[in-house]
Amino acid sequence: MGGLNDSVVTELVLLALSCSREKKFVLIVICSLLYLGIIMGNLFIVFLVIADSHLQSPMYFLLANLSLIDVGLSSTVIPKIITDLLNEYNVISFQNCMTQICLIHIMGGIEMVLLIAMAFDRCMAICKPLHYLKIMNPKICVSFVITGWVTGVIHAMAQFAFVINLPFCGPNKVDSFYCDFPKIIKLACTDGAKYEFIVTANSGFMTMGTFILLILSYAFILITVWKRSTGDLSKAFVTLSAHITVVFMFFTPCIVIYVWPSPPPSLDKNLFIVDFAITPVLNPVIYTLRNKDIRVAIKSLHKKRSYSSFC
C-alpha cells in the first residue's frame, strides 16, 4: 500500500453524476455551453492582449495569464464531466483521479498568486503612478507568473506526497462531480484525521492567507484614494470593482471547501459549479464590460475587420 501501483482501488465512482437521463441531458447542455463560453471568452482576452498594442501593459499581461489559467482550471474538470454524463457508468481511474487533483491545486495555486500580482499592480498604479512602469517592469511581471507556477506545484505536491501513500483498499464512491484531497482521504483504509488536518492546514491556510492579503491590499488602496481625493471613493470603486468581484467569487467556494470542516454535500456541489464554471466564464464578461481599454480594443478590432471586409 506504499504507493500508486499498490492501491487495491483502481477506479472511483462519482455519485453526483448518477441521475436520470433527462437531468443528464440538461447537465450536458449546461456544461457544454459554459465550457464553450469559458474557452471563447478567455482565449479572446488573450488574443486581444496580444493583438492590441494599447494593451501591452503589466495589468493586461497578468489578465491574459489569468484567462489562460481559468481555461486550464476548467479543462481539468468540465470535459471529464461531459464525457461521464454521456456514458452509462460514471467512473474515473485512480490514476486519473490523482492527476485531476494535482492539476486542480496547481492551477488554483497559480490563480491565487496571479490575483495577488494583479492587486499589487493596481496598488502601484494608484498609489505610486509616477513610478508604476519602473516598478511593474517586464521582469517583475514574468517573475510573478513563474512564482505562481512554482507555488502551485509545491502546493499540490506537498499534499499529494501524503495522500498517495495512504492505503485505499475498500470504499470507492465519491459523492461529488470531481476528485479532491478531502474527499479521497475519507476513502482511505486508515485514520485520515491527521491527513485531513495537513490538507486543511495547507489549502486552508493558503486560501485564507491569500484572501486576507487581497482584502487588505484593496482596503489600503481605497484608504489611499480617500485621503487624496477628500473622501471621493467612487473612482476607486469603479477601478477595483472587477478585481474585488473576481476575488470574492473565486475564494468563497475555496474557503467553504477547505476551511469549513464538513460542508454539506449539496453546498459542496453547488460551490463546485461556481469555482470551475461560473467564475471562469464570468471573468471575461466582468473585465470586458467594466474596462474601458478592453472595450476600446474590441471596437478597434471590429473596425479593422470591417475595413478588411470592405476592401
PDB file of C-alpha atoms in Angstrom:
ATOM      1  CA  MET A   1       0.000   0.000   0.000  1.00  0.00           C
ATOM      2  CA  GLY A   2       3.005   2.265  -0.216  1.00  0.00           C
ATOM      3  CA  GLY A   3       2.228   3.982  -3.492  1.00  0.00           C
ATOM      4  CA  LEU A   4       0.082   4.406  -6.529  1.00  0.00           C
ATOM      5  CA  ASN A   5       0.608   0.954  -8.004  1.00  0.00           C
ATOM      6  CA  ASP A   6      -0.085  -0.799  -4.687  1.00  0.00           C
ATOM      7  CA  SER A   7      -3.625   0.539  -4.273  1.00  0.00           C
ATOM      8  CA  VAL A   8      -6.376  -2.062  -4.343  1.00  0.00           C
ATOM      9  CA  VAL A   9      -8.844   0.583  -5.538  1.00  0.00           C
ATOM     10  CA  THR A  10      -8.319   1.036  -9.284  1.00  0.00           C
ATOM     11  CA  GLU A  11     -11.306   3.265 -10.070  1.00  0.00           C
ATOM     12  CA  LEU A  12     -13.672   5.586  -8.268  1.00  0.00           C
ATOM     13  CA  VAL A  13     -17.403   6.119  -8.772  1.00  0.00           C
ATOM     14  CA  LEU A  14     -18.596   9.750  -8.924  1.00  0.00           C
ATOM     15  CA  LEU A  15     -22.066   9.580  -7.362  1.00  0.00           C
ATOM     16  CA  ALA A  16     -23.008  13.176  -8.143  1.00  0.00           C
ATOM     17  CA  LEU A  17     -23.242  12.252 -11.839  1.00  0.00           C
ATOM     18  CA  SER A  18     -25.765   9.470 -11.207  1.00  0.00           C
ATOM     19  CA  CYS A  19     -29.113  10.899 -12.257  1.00  0.00           C
ATOM     20  CA  SER A  20     -31.956  10.421 -14.731  1.00  0.00           C
ATOM     21  CA  ARG A  21     -31.465  10.721 -18.493  1.00  0.00           C
ATOM     22  CA  GLU A  22     -33.427  13.968 -18.562  1.00  0.00           C
ATOM     23  CA  LYS A  23     -31.206  15.564 -15.904  1.00  0.00           C
ATOM     24  CA  LYS A  24     -28.092  14.255 -17.645  1.00  0.00           C
ATOM     25  CA  PHE A  25     -29.208  15.862 -20.891  1.00  0.00           C
ATOM     26  CA  VAL A  26     -29.769  19.200 -19.142  1.00  0.00           C
ATOM     27  CA  LEU A  27     -26.371  18.967 -17.415  1.00  0.00           C
ATOM     28  CA  ILE A  28     -24.640  18.119 -20.696  1.00  0.00           C
ATOM     29  CA  VAL A  29     -26.164  21.171 -22.391  1.00  0.00           C
ATOM     30  CA  ILE A  30     -25.347  23.498 -19.464  1.00  0.00           C
ATOM     31  CA  CYS A  31     -21.776  22.226 -19.052  1.00  0.00           C
ATOM     32  CA  SER A  32     -21.132  22.354 -22.803  1.00  0.00           C
ATOM     33  CA  LEU A  33     -22.397  25.941 -23.101  1.00  0.00           C
ATOM     34  CA  LEU A  34     -20.446  27.076 -20.033  1.00  0.00           C
ATOM     35  CA  TYR A  35     -17.263  25.403 -21.235  1.00  0.00           C
ATOM     36  CA  LEU A  36     -17.671  26.908 -24.703  1.00  0.00           C
ATOM     37  CA  GLY A  37     -18.119  30.318 -23.085  1.00  0.00           C
ATOM     38  CA  ILE A  38     -15.023  29.793 -20.923  1.00  0.00           C
ATOM     39  CA  ILE A  39     -12.854  28.799 -23.893  1.00  0.00           C
ATOM     40  CA  MET A  40     -14.081  31.516 -26.264  1.00  0.00           C
ATOM     41  CA  GLY A  41     -14.235  34.331 -23.685  1.00  0.00           C
ATOM     42  CA  ASN A  42     -10.869  33.762 -22.044  1.00  0.00           C
ATOM     43  CA  LEU A  43      -8.958  32.988 -25.234  1.00  0.00           C
ATOM     44  CA  PHE A  44     -10.492  36.102 -26.799  1.00  0.00           C
ATOM     45  CA  ILE A  45      -8.995  38.189 -23.986  1.00  0.00           C
ATOM     46  CA  VAL A  46      -5.601  36.532 -24.553  1.00  0.00           C
ATOM     47  CA  PHE A  47      -5.854  37.222 -28.293  1.00  0.00           C
ATOM     48  CA  LEU A  48      -6.910  40.823 -27.651  1.00  0.00           C
ATOM     49  CA  VAL A  49      -3.979  41.483 -25.290  1.00  0.00           C
ATOM     50  CA  ILE A  50      -1.525  40.049 -27.827  1.00  0.00           C
ATOM     51  CA  ALA A  51      -3.058  41.787 -30.858  1.00  0.00           C
ATOM     52  CA  ASP A  52      -3.694  45.290 -29.489  1.00  0.00           C
ATOM     53  CA  SER A  53      -0.611  47.395 -28.784  1.00  0.00           C
ATOM     54  CA  HIS A  54      -2.574  49.585 -26.338  1.00  0.00           C
ATOM     55  CA  LEU A  55      -2.991  46.558 -24.057  1.00  0.00           C
ATOM     56  CA  GLN A  56       0.742  45.846 -23.802  1.00  0.00           C
ATOM     57  CA  SER A  57       0.890  46.773 -20.134  1.00  0.00           C
ATOM     58  CA  PRO A  58       1.541  44.853 -16.882  1.00  0.00           C
ATOM     59  CA  MET A  59      -2.128  44.723 -15.896  1.00  0.00           C
ATOM     60  CA  TYR A  60      -3.234  43.129 -19.173  1.00  0.00           C
ATOM     61  CA  PHE A  61      -0.253  40.785 -19.237  1.00  0.00           C
ATOM     62  CA  LEU A  62      -1.398  39.444 -15.854  1.00  0.00           C
ATOM     63  CA  LEU A  63      -5.028  39.389 -17.035  1.00  0.00           C
ATOM     64  CA  ALA A  64      -4.079  37.286 -20.079  1.00  0.00           C
ATOM     65  CA  ASN A  65      -2.281  34.802 -17.828  1.00  0.00           C
ATOM     66  CA  LEU A  66      -5.301  34.696 -15.503  1.00  0.00           C
ATOM     67  CA  SER A  67      -7.506  33.893 -18.504  1.00  0.00           C
ATOM     68  CA  LEU A  68      -5.215  31.030 -19.542  1.00  0.00           C
ATOM     69  CA  ILE A  69      -5.300  29.605 -16.016  1.00  0.00           C
ATOM     70  CA  ASP A  70      -9.112  29.847 -15.976  1.00  0.00           C
ATOM     71  CA  VAL A  71      -9.184  27.783 -19.172  1.00  0.00           C
ATOM     72  CA  GLY A  72      -6.772  25.262 -17.652  1.00  0.00           C
ATOM     73  CA  LEU A  73      -8.669  25.020 -14.350  1.00  0.00           C
ATOM     74  CA  SER A  74     -11.993  24.406 -16.062  1.00  0.00           C
ATOM     75  CA  SER A  75     -10.445  21.944 -18.513  1.00  0.00           C
ATOM     76  CA  THR A  76      -9.309  19.687 -15.673  1.00  0.00           C
ATOM     77  CA  VAL A  77     -12.915  19.002 -14.680  1.00  0.00           C
ATOM     78  CA  ILE A  78     -15.660  20.036 -17.119  1.00  0.00           C
ATOM     79  CA  PRO A  79     -14.673  17.900 -20.185  1.00  0.00           C
ATOM     80  CA  LYS A  80     -14.492  14.836 -17.899  1.00  0.00           C
ATOM     81  CA  ILE A  81     -17.948  15.628 -16.522  1.00  0.00           C
ATOM     82  CA  ILE A  82     -19.421  15.934 -20.023  1.00  0.00           C
ATOM     83  CA  THR A  83     -17.800  12.623 -21.031  1.00  0.00           C
ATOM     84  CA  ASP A  84     -19.102  10.867 -17.916  1.00  0.00           C
ATOM     85  CA  LEU A  85     -22.613  12.191 -18.480  1.00  0.00           C
ATOM     86  CA  LEU A  86     -22.560  10.666 -21.954  1.00  0.00           C
ATOM     87  CA  ASN A  87     -21.543   7.275 -20.545  1.00  0.00           C
ATOM     88  CA  GLU A  88     -23.621   4.878 -18.509  1.00  0.00           C
ATOM     89  CA  TYR A  89     -21.046   4.403 -15.754  1.00  0.00           C
ATOM     90  CA  ASN A  90     -19.627   7.471 -14.005  1.00  0.00           C
ATOM     91  CA  VAL A  91     -16.167   6.260 -13.061  1.00  0.00           C
ATOM     92  CA  ILE A  92     -12.661   7.665 -13.040  1.00  0.00           C
ATOM     93  CA  SER A  93      -9.472   5.644 -12.691  1.00  0.00           C
ATOM     94  CA  PHE A  94      -7.471   6.132  -9.518  1.00  0.00           C
ATOM     95  CA  GLN A  95      -4.505   7.430 -11.527  1.00  0.00           C
ATOM     96  CA  ASN A  96      -6.659   9.945 -13.421  1.00  0.00           C
ATOM     97  CA  CYS A  97      -8.298  10.996 -10.159  1.00  0.00           C
ATOM     98  CA  MET A  98      -4.944  11.828  -8.576  1.00  0.00           C
ATOM     99  CA  THR A  99      -3.841  13.614 -11.745  1.00  0.00           C
ATOM    100  CA  GLN A 100      -7.028  15.688 -11.704  1.00  0.00           C
ATOM    101  CA  ILE A 101      -6.477  16.636  -8.064  1.00  0.00           C
ATOM    102  CA  CYS A 102      -2.903  17.748  -8.697  1.00  0.00           C
ATOM    103  CA  LEU A 103      -3.881  19.827 -11.739  1.00  0.00           C
ATOM    104  CA  ILE A 104      -6.715  21.492  -9.817  1.00  0.00           C
ATOM    105  CA  HIS A 105      -4.392  22.514  -6.983  1.00  0.00           C
ATOM    106  CA  ILE A 106      -1.589  23.595  -9.309  1.00  0.00           C
ATOM    107  CA  MET A 107      -3.960  25.815 -11.307  1.00  0.00           C
ATOM    108  CA  GLY A 108      -5.624  27.065  -8.127  1.00  0.00           C
ATOM    109  CA  GLY A 109      -2.260  27.999  -6.606  1.00  0.00           C
ATOM    110  CA  ILE A 110      -1.242  29.856  -9.771  1.00  0.00           C
ATOM    111  CA  GLU A 111      -4.531  31.768  -9.829  1.00  0.00           C
ATOM    112  CA  MET A 112      -4.069  32.882  -6.227  1.00  0.00           C
ATOM    113  CA  VAL A 113      -0.602  34.258  -6.969  1.00  0.00           C
ATOM    114  CA  LEU A 114      -1.879  35.997 -10.115  1.00  0.00           C
ATOM    115  CA  LEU A 115      -4.693  37.646  -8.142  1.00  0.00           C
ATOM    116  CA  ILE A 116      -2.102  38.885  -5.629  1.00  0.00           C
ATOM    117  CA  ALA A 117       0.026  40.167  -8.512  1.00  0.00           C
ATOM    118  CA  MET A 118      -2.966  41.994 -10.010  1.00  0.00           C
ATOM    119  CA  ALA A 119      -3.760  43.564  -6.632  1.00  0.00           C
ATOM    120  CA  PHE A 120      -0.130  44.672  -6.303  1.00  0.00           C
ATOM    121  CA  ASP A 121      -0.286  46.070  -9.836  1.00  0.00           C
ATOM    122  CA  ARG A 122      -3.379  48.151  -9.021  1.00  0.00           C
ATOM    123  CA  CYS A 123      -1.787  49.262  -5.754  1.00  0.00           C
ATOM    124  CA  MET A 124       1.290  50.568  -7.572  1.00  0.00           C
ATOM    125  CA  ALA A 125      -0.799  52.173 -10.345  1.00  0.00           C
ATOM    126  CA  ILE A 126      -2.980  54.086  -7.887  1.00  0.00           C
ATOM    127  CA  CYS A 127      -0.575  54.761  -5.016  1.00  0.00           C
ATOM    128  CA  LYS A 128       2.673  55.289  -6.978  1.00  0.00           C
ATOM    129  CA  PRO A 129       1.624  56.317 -10.504  1.00  0.00           C
ATOM    130  CA  LEU A 130       4.897  58.114 -11.322  1.00  0.00           C
ATOM    131  CA  HIS A 131       6.967  55.010 -10.542  1.00  0.00           C
ATOM    132  CA  TYR A 132       4.439  52.461 -11.827  1.00  0.00           C
ATOM    133  CA  LEU A 133       6.189  51.395 -15.043  1.00  0.00           C
ATOM    134  CA  LYS A 134       9.556  51.271 -13.298  1.00  0.00           C
ATOM    135  CA  ILE A 135       8.211  49.037 -10.524  1.00  0.00           C
ATOM    136  CA  MET A 136       5.989  46.846 -12.742  1.00  0.00           C
ATOM    137  CA  ASN A 137       8.636  46.195 -15.364  1.00  0.00           C
ATOM    138  CA  PRO A 138       8.508  43.118 -17.668  1.00  0.00           C
ATOM    139  CA  LYS A 139      10.966  41.221 -15.492  1.00  0.00           C
ATOM    140  CA  ILE A 140       8.745  41.627 -12.415  1.00  0.00           C
ATOM    141  CA  CYS A 141       5.639  40.561 -14.369  1.00  0.00           C
ATOM    142  CA  VAL A 142       7.317  37.404 -15.651  1.00  0.00           C
ATOM    143  CA  SER A 143       8.601  36.731 -12.122  1.00  0.00           C
ATOM    144  CA  PHE A 144       5.030  36.837 -10.810  1.00  0.00           C
ATOM    145  CA  VAL A 145       3.953  34.224 -13.368  1.00  0.00           C
ATOM    146  CA  ILE A 146       6.933  31.965 -12.628  1.00  0.00           C
ATOM    147  CA  THR A 147       6.299  32.343  -8.881  1.00  0.00           C
ATOM    148  CA  GLY A 148       2.698  31.324  -9.480  1.00  0.00           C
ATOM    149  CA  TRP A 149       3.715  28.104 -11.224  1.00  0.00           C
ATOM    150  CA  VAL A 150       6.315  27.244  -8.592  1.00  0.00           C
ATOM    151  CA  THR A 151       3.836  27.951  -5.783  1.00  0.00           C
ATOM    152  CA  GLY A 152       1.109  25.900  -7.460  1.00  0.00           C
ATOM    153  CA  VAL A 153       3.356  22.881  -7.994  1.00  0.00           C
ATOM    154  CA  ILE A 154       4.730  22.967  -4.427  1.00  0.00           C
ATOM    155  CA  HIS A 155       1.223  23.451  -3.020  1.00  0.00           C
ATOM    156  CA  ALA A 156      -0.133  20.423  -4.927  1.00  0.00           C
ATOM    157  CA  MET A 157       2.843  18.115  -4.437  1.00  0.00           C
ATOM    158  CA  ALA A 158       3.049  18.833  -0.695  1.00  0.00           C
ATOM    159  CA  GLN A 159      -0.416  17.321  -0.254  1.00  0.00           C
ATOM    160  CA  PHE A 160      -0.038  14.658  -2.938  1.00  0.00           C
ATOM    161  CA  ALA A 161       3.056  13.237  -1.200  1.00  0.00           C
ATOM    162  CA  PHE A 162       0.966  12.428   1.887  1.00  0.00           C
ATOM    163  CA  VAL A 163      -2.209  11.225   0.189  1.00  0.00           C
ATOM    164  CA  ILE A 164      -0.591   8.937  -2.410  1.00  0.00           C
ATOM    165  CA  ASN A 165       0.894   6.742   0.332  1.00  0.00           C
ATOM    166  CA  LEU A 166      -2.444   6.091   2.043  1.00  0.00           C
ATOM    167  CA  PRO A 167      -3.921   2.578   1.735  1.00  0.00           C
ATOM    168  CA  PHE A 168      -7.015   2.542  -0.494  1.00  0.00           C
ATOM    169  CA  CYS A 169      -8.477  -0.924  -0.140  1.00  0.00           C
ATOM    170  CA  GLY A 170     -12.253  -0.686   0.033  1.00  0.00           C
ATOM    171  CA  PRO A 171     -14.628   2.271  -0.408  1.00  0.00           C
ATOM    172  CA  ASN A 172     -14.515   3.814  -3.872  1.00  0.00           C
ATOM    173  CA  LYS A 173     -17.579   6.054  -4.041  1.00  0.00           C
ATOM    174  CA  VAL A 174     -17.210   9.848  -4.078  1.00  0.00           C
ATOM    175  CA  ASP A 175     -20.315  11.985  -3.641  1.00  0.00           C
ATOM    176  CA  SER A 176     -19.085  14.712  -5.962  1.00  0.00           C
ATOM    177  CA  PHE A 177     -18.534  15.732  -9.585  1.00  0.00           C
ATOM    178  CA  TYR A 178     -14.748  15.585  -9.287  1.00  0.00           C
ATOM    179  CA  CYS A 179     -11.833  14.342  -7.173  1.00  0.00           C
ATOM    180  CA  ASP A 180     -10.215  16.366  -4.413  1.00  0.00           C
ATOM    181  CA  PHE A 181      -7.921  15.654  -1.483  1.00  0.00           C
ATOM    182  CA  PRO A 182     -10.520  15.929   1.358  1.00  0.00           C
ATOM    183  CA  LYS A 183     -12.872  13.526  -0.470  1.00  0.00           C
ATOM    184  CA  ILE A 184     -10.179  10.989  -1.311  1.00  0.00           C
ATOM    185  CA  ILE A 185      -8.748  10.929   2.221  1.00  0.00           C
ATOM    186  CA  LYS A 186     -12.140   9.811   3.547  1.00  0.00           C
ATOM    187  CA  LEU A 187     -11.850   6.665   1.385  1.00  0.00           C
ATOM    188  CA  ALA A 188      -8.526   5.556   2.879  1.00  0.00           C
ATOM    189  CA  CYS A 189      -8.459   2.383   4.982  1.00  0.00           C
ATOM    190  CA  THR A 190      -6.843   4.181   7.886  1.00  0.00           C
ATOM    191  CA  ASP A 191      -7.488   7.020  10.286  1.00  0.00           C
ATOM    192  CA  GLY A 192      -7.292  10.023   7.987  1.00  0.00           C
ATOM    193  CA  ALA A 193      -7.708  12.698  10.679  1.00  0.00           C
ATOM    194  CA  LYS A 194      -4.083  13.836  10.627  1.00  0.00           C
ATOM    195  CA  TYR A 195      -4.028  13.830   6.822  1.00  0.00           C
ATOM    196  CA  GLU A 196      -7.213  15.883   6.719  1.00  0.00           C
ATOM    197  CA  PHE A 197      -5.514  18.301   9.095  1.00  0.00           C
ATOM    198  CA  ILE A 198      -2.499  18.529   6.764  1.00  0.00           C
ATOM    199  CA  VAL A 199      -4.739  19.276   3.773  1.00  0.00           C
ATOM    200  CA  THR A 200      -6.741  21.835   5.762  1.00  0.00           C
ATOM    201  CA  ALA A 201      -3.570  23.437   7.076  1.00  0.00           C
ATOM    202  CA  ASN A 202      -2.109  23.621   3.560  1.00  0.00           C
ATOM    203  CA  SER A 203      -5.078  24.568   1.380  1.00  0.00           C
ATOM    204  CA  GLY A 204      -6.987  26.344   4.147  1.00  0.00           C
ATOM    205  CA  PHE A 205      -4.036  28.457   5.255  1.00  0.00           C
ATOM    206  CA  MET A 206      -3.108  29.313   1.662  1.00  0.00           C
ATOM    207  CA  THR A 207      -6.704  30.210   0.792  1.00  0.00           C
ATOM    208  CA  MET A 208      -7.387  32.317   3.875  1.00  0.00           C
ATOM    209  CA  GLY A 209      -3.945  33.914   3.828  1.00  0.00           C
ATOM    210  CA  THR A 210      -4.291  34.963   0.193  1.00  0.00           C
ATOM    211  CA  PHE A 211      -7.858  36.185   0.685  1.00  0.00           C
ATOM    212  CA  ILE A 212      -6.950  38.313   3.718  1.00  0.00           C
ATOM    213  CA  LEU A 213      -3.897  39.713   1.922  1.00  0.00           C
ATOM    214  CA  LEU A 214      -6.040  40.714  -1.058  1.00  0.00           C
ATOM    215  CA  ILE A 215      -8.701  42.343   1.111  1.00  0.00           C
ATOM    216  CA  LEU A 216      -6.034  44.303   2.983  1.00  0.00           C
ATOM    217  CA  SER A 217      -4.490  45.388  -0.327  1.00  0.00           C
ATOM    218  CA  TYR A 218      -7.762  46.720  -1.679  1.00  0.00           C
ATOM    219  CA  ALA A 219      -8.551  48.389   1.664  1.00  0.00           C
ATOM    220  CA  PHE A 220      -5.131  50.100   1.559  1.00  0.00           C
ATOM    221  CA  ILE A 221      -5.840  51.333  -1.990  1.00  0.00           C
ATOM    222  CA  LEU A 222      -9.269  52.679  -1.024  1.00  0.00           C
ATOM    223  CA  ILE A 223      -7.892  54.442   2.071  1.00  0.00           C
ATOM    224  CA  THR A 224      -5.090  55.972  -0.004  1.00  0.00           C
ATOM    225  CA  VAL A 225      -7.540  57.251  -2.635  1.00  0.00           C
ATOM    226  CA  TRP A 226      -9.911  58.525   0.068  1.00  0.00           C
ATOM    227  CA  LYS A 227      -7.126  60.582   1.668  1.00  0.00           C
ATOM    228  CA  ARG A 228      -6.000  62.041  -1.652  1.00  0.00           C
ATOM    229  CA  SER A 229      -9.453  62.803  -3.029  1.00  0.00           C
ATOM    230  CA  THR A 230     -11.044  64.271   0.123  1.00  0.00           C
ATOM    231  CA  GLY A 231     -13.436  61.406   0.587  1.00  0.00           C
ATOM    232  CA  ASP A 232     -14.455  60.613  -3.004  1.00  0.00           C
ATOM    233  CA  LEU A 233     -14.119  56.835  -3.425  1.00  0.00           C
ATOM    234  CA  SER A 234     -16.339  56.402  -6.493  1.00  0.00           C
ATOM    235  CA  LYS A 235     -13.474  56.293  -8.998  1.00  0.00           C
ATOM    236  CA  ALA A 236     -11.522  53.816  -6.900  1.00  0.00           C
ATOM    237  CA  PHE A 237     -14.572  51.582  -6.513  1.00  0.00           C
ATOM    238  CA  VAL A 238     -15.121  51.592 -10.278  1.00  0.00           C
ATOM    239  CA  THR A 239     -11.469  50.719 -10.876  1.00  0.00           C
ATOM    240  CA  LEU A 240     -11.340  47.944  -8.302  1.00  0.00           C
ATOM    241  CA  SER A 241     -14.877  46.555  -8.527  1.00  0.00           C
ATOM    242  CA  ALA A 242     -13.962  43.970 -11.175  1.00  0.00           C
ATOM    243  CA  HIS A 243     -10.990  42.723  -9.167  1.00  0.00           C
ATOM    244  CA  ILE A 244     -12.971  42.564  -5.918  1.00  0.00           C
ATOM    245  CA  THR A 245     -15.822  40.692  -7.638  1.00  0.00           C
ATOM    246  CA  VAL A 246     -13.430  38.083  -9.037  1.00  0.00           C
ATOM    247  CA  VAL A 247     -11.728  37.662  -5.647  1.00  0.00           C
ATOM    248  CA  PHE A 248     -14.982  37.011  -3.778  1.00  0.00           C
ATOM    249  CA  MET A 249     -16.299  34.660  -6.464  1.00  0.00           C
ATOM    250  CA  PHE A 250     -13.077  32.636  -6.513  1.00  0.00           C
ATOM    251  CA  PHE A 251     -12.339  32.494  -2.778  1.00  0.00           C
ATOM    252  CA  THR A 252     -15.809  31.954  -1.299  1.00  0.00           C
ATOM    253  CA  PRO A 253     -16.059  28.330  -2.553  1.00  0.00           C
ATOM    254  CA  CYS A 254     -12.411  27.657  -1.587  1.00  0.00           C
ATOM    255  CA  ILE A 255     -12.945  28.926   1.951  1.00  0.00           C
ATOM    256  CA  VAL A 256     -16.076  26.814   2.432  1.00  0.00           C
ATOM    257  CA  ILE A 257     -14.496  23.660   0.974  1.00  0.00           C
ATOM    258  CA  TYR A 258     -11.088  23.843   2.684  1.00  0.00           C
ATOM    259  CA  VAL A 259     -11.715  25.824   5.872  1.00  0.00           C
ATOM    260  CA  TRP A 260     -15.185  24.552   6.839  1.00  0.00           C
ATOM    261  CA  PRO A 261     -14.551  21.117   8.474  1.00  0.00           C
ATOM    262  CA  SER A 262     -17.532  19.281   6.922  1.00  0.00           C
ATOM    263  CA  PRO A 263     -19.558  21.347   4.436  1.00  0.00           C
ATOM    264  CA  PRO A 264     -22.931  19.858   3.438  1.00  0.00           C
ATOM    265  CA  PRO A 265     -22.610  17.755   0.235  1.00  0.00           C
ATOM    266  CA  SER A 266     -25.256  19.820  -1.577  1.00  0.00           C
ATOM    267  CA  LEU A 267     -23.379  23.053  -0.789  1.00  0.00           C
ATOM    268  CA  ASP A 268     -20.106  21.479  -1.872  1.00  0.00           C
ATOM    269  CA  LYS A 269     -21.586  20.524  -5.258  1.00  0.00           C
ATOM    270  CA  ASN A 270     -23.099  23.967  -5.857  1.00  0.00           C
ATOM    271  CA  LEU A 271     -19.870  25.734  -4.939  1.00  0.00           C
ATOM    272  CA  PHE A 272     -18.019  23.453  -7.332  1.00  0.00           C
ATOM    273  CA  ILE A 273     -20.081  24.949 -10.171  1.00  0.00           C
ATOM    274  CA  VAL A 274     -19.135  28.477  -9.074  1.00  0.00           C
ATOM    275  CA  ASP A 275     -15.393  27.810  -8.924  1.00  0.00           C
ATOM    276  CA  PHE A 276     -14.939  25.698 -12.040  1.00  0.00           C
ATOM    277  CA  ALA A 277     -17.644  27.042 -14.365  1.00  0.00           C
ATOM    278  CA  ILE A 278     -19.341  30.279 -13.309  1.00  0.00           C
ATOM    279  CA  THR A 279     -16.277  32.287 -12.257  1.00  0.00           C
ATOM    280  CA  PRO A 280     -14.149  31.386 -15.334  1.00  0.00           C
ATOM    281  CA  VAL A 281     -16.992  32.204 -17.724  1.00  0.00           C
ATOM    282  CA  LEU A 282     -17.819  35.483 -15.963  1.00  0.00           C
ATOM    283  CA  ASN A 283     -14.235  36.743 -15.699  1.00  0.00           C
ATOM    284  CA  PRO A 284     -14.079  37.812 -19.387  1.00  0.00           C
ATOM    285  CA  VAL A 285     -17.502  39.480 -19.048  1.00  0.00           C
ATOM    286  CA  ILE A 286     -16.522  41.325 -15.865  1.00  0.00           C
ATOM    287  CA  TYR A 287     -13.231  42.602 -17.243  1.00  0.00           C
ATOM    288  CA  THR A 288     -14.714  43.411 -20.655  1.00  0.00           C
ATOM    289  CA  LEU A 289     -17.815  45.314 -19.592  1.00  0.00           C
ATOM    290  CA  ARG A 290     -16.144  47.217 -16.747  1.00  0.00           C
ATOM    291  CA  ASN A 291     -12.874  48.029 -18.508  1.00  0.00           C
ATOM    292  CA  LYS A 292     -12.638  50.981 -20.887  1.00  0.00           C
ATOM    293  CA  ASP A 293      -9.369  49.863 -22.530  1.00  0.00           C
ATOM    294  CA  ILE A 294     -10.787  46.417 -23.362  1.00  0.00           C
ATOM    295  CA  ARG A 295     -13.930  47.963 -24.863  1.00  0.00           C
ATOM    296  CA  VAL A 296     -11.825  50.326 -26.986  1.00  0.00           C
ATOM    297  CA  ALA A 297      -9.657  47.401 -28.148  1.00  0.00           C
ATOM    298  CA  ILE A 298     -12.764  45.419 -29.150  1.00  0.00           C
ATOM    299  CA  LYS A 299     -14.126  48.376 -31.129  1.00  0.00           C
ATOM    300  CA  SER A 300     -10.748  48.851 -32.811  1.00  0.00           C
ATOM    301  CA  LEU A 301     -10.623  45.172 -33.739  1.00  0.00           C
ATOM    302  CA  HIS A 302     -14.163  45.363 -35.125  1.00  0.00           C
ATOM    303  CA  LYS A 303     -13.251  48.406 -37.250  1.00  0.00           C
ATOM    304  CA  LYS A 304     -10.202  46.612 -38.647  1.00  0.00           C
ATOM    305  CA  ARG A 305     -12.279  43.580 -39.576  1.00  0.00           C
ATOM    306  CA  SER A 306     -14.959  45.755 -41.171  1.00  0.00           C
ATOM    307  CA  TYR A 307     -12.328  47.653 -43.165  1.00  0.00           C
ATOM    308  CA  SER A 308     -10.706  44.387 -44.319  1.00  0.00           C
ATOM    309  CA  SER A 309     -14.074  43.012 -45.416  1.00  0.00           C
ATOM    310  CA  PHE A 310     -14.884  46.234 -47.294  1.00  0.00           C
ATOM    311  CA  CYS A 311     -11.536  46.157 -49.148  1.00  0.00           C
TER     312      CYS A 311
END
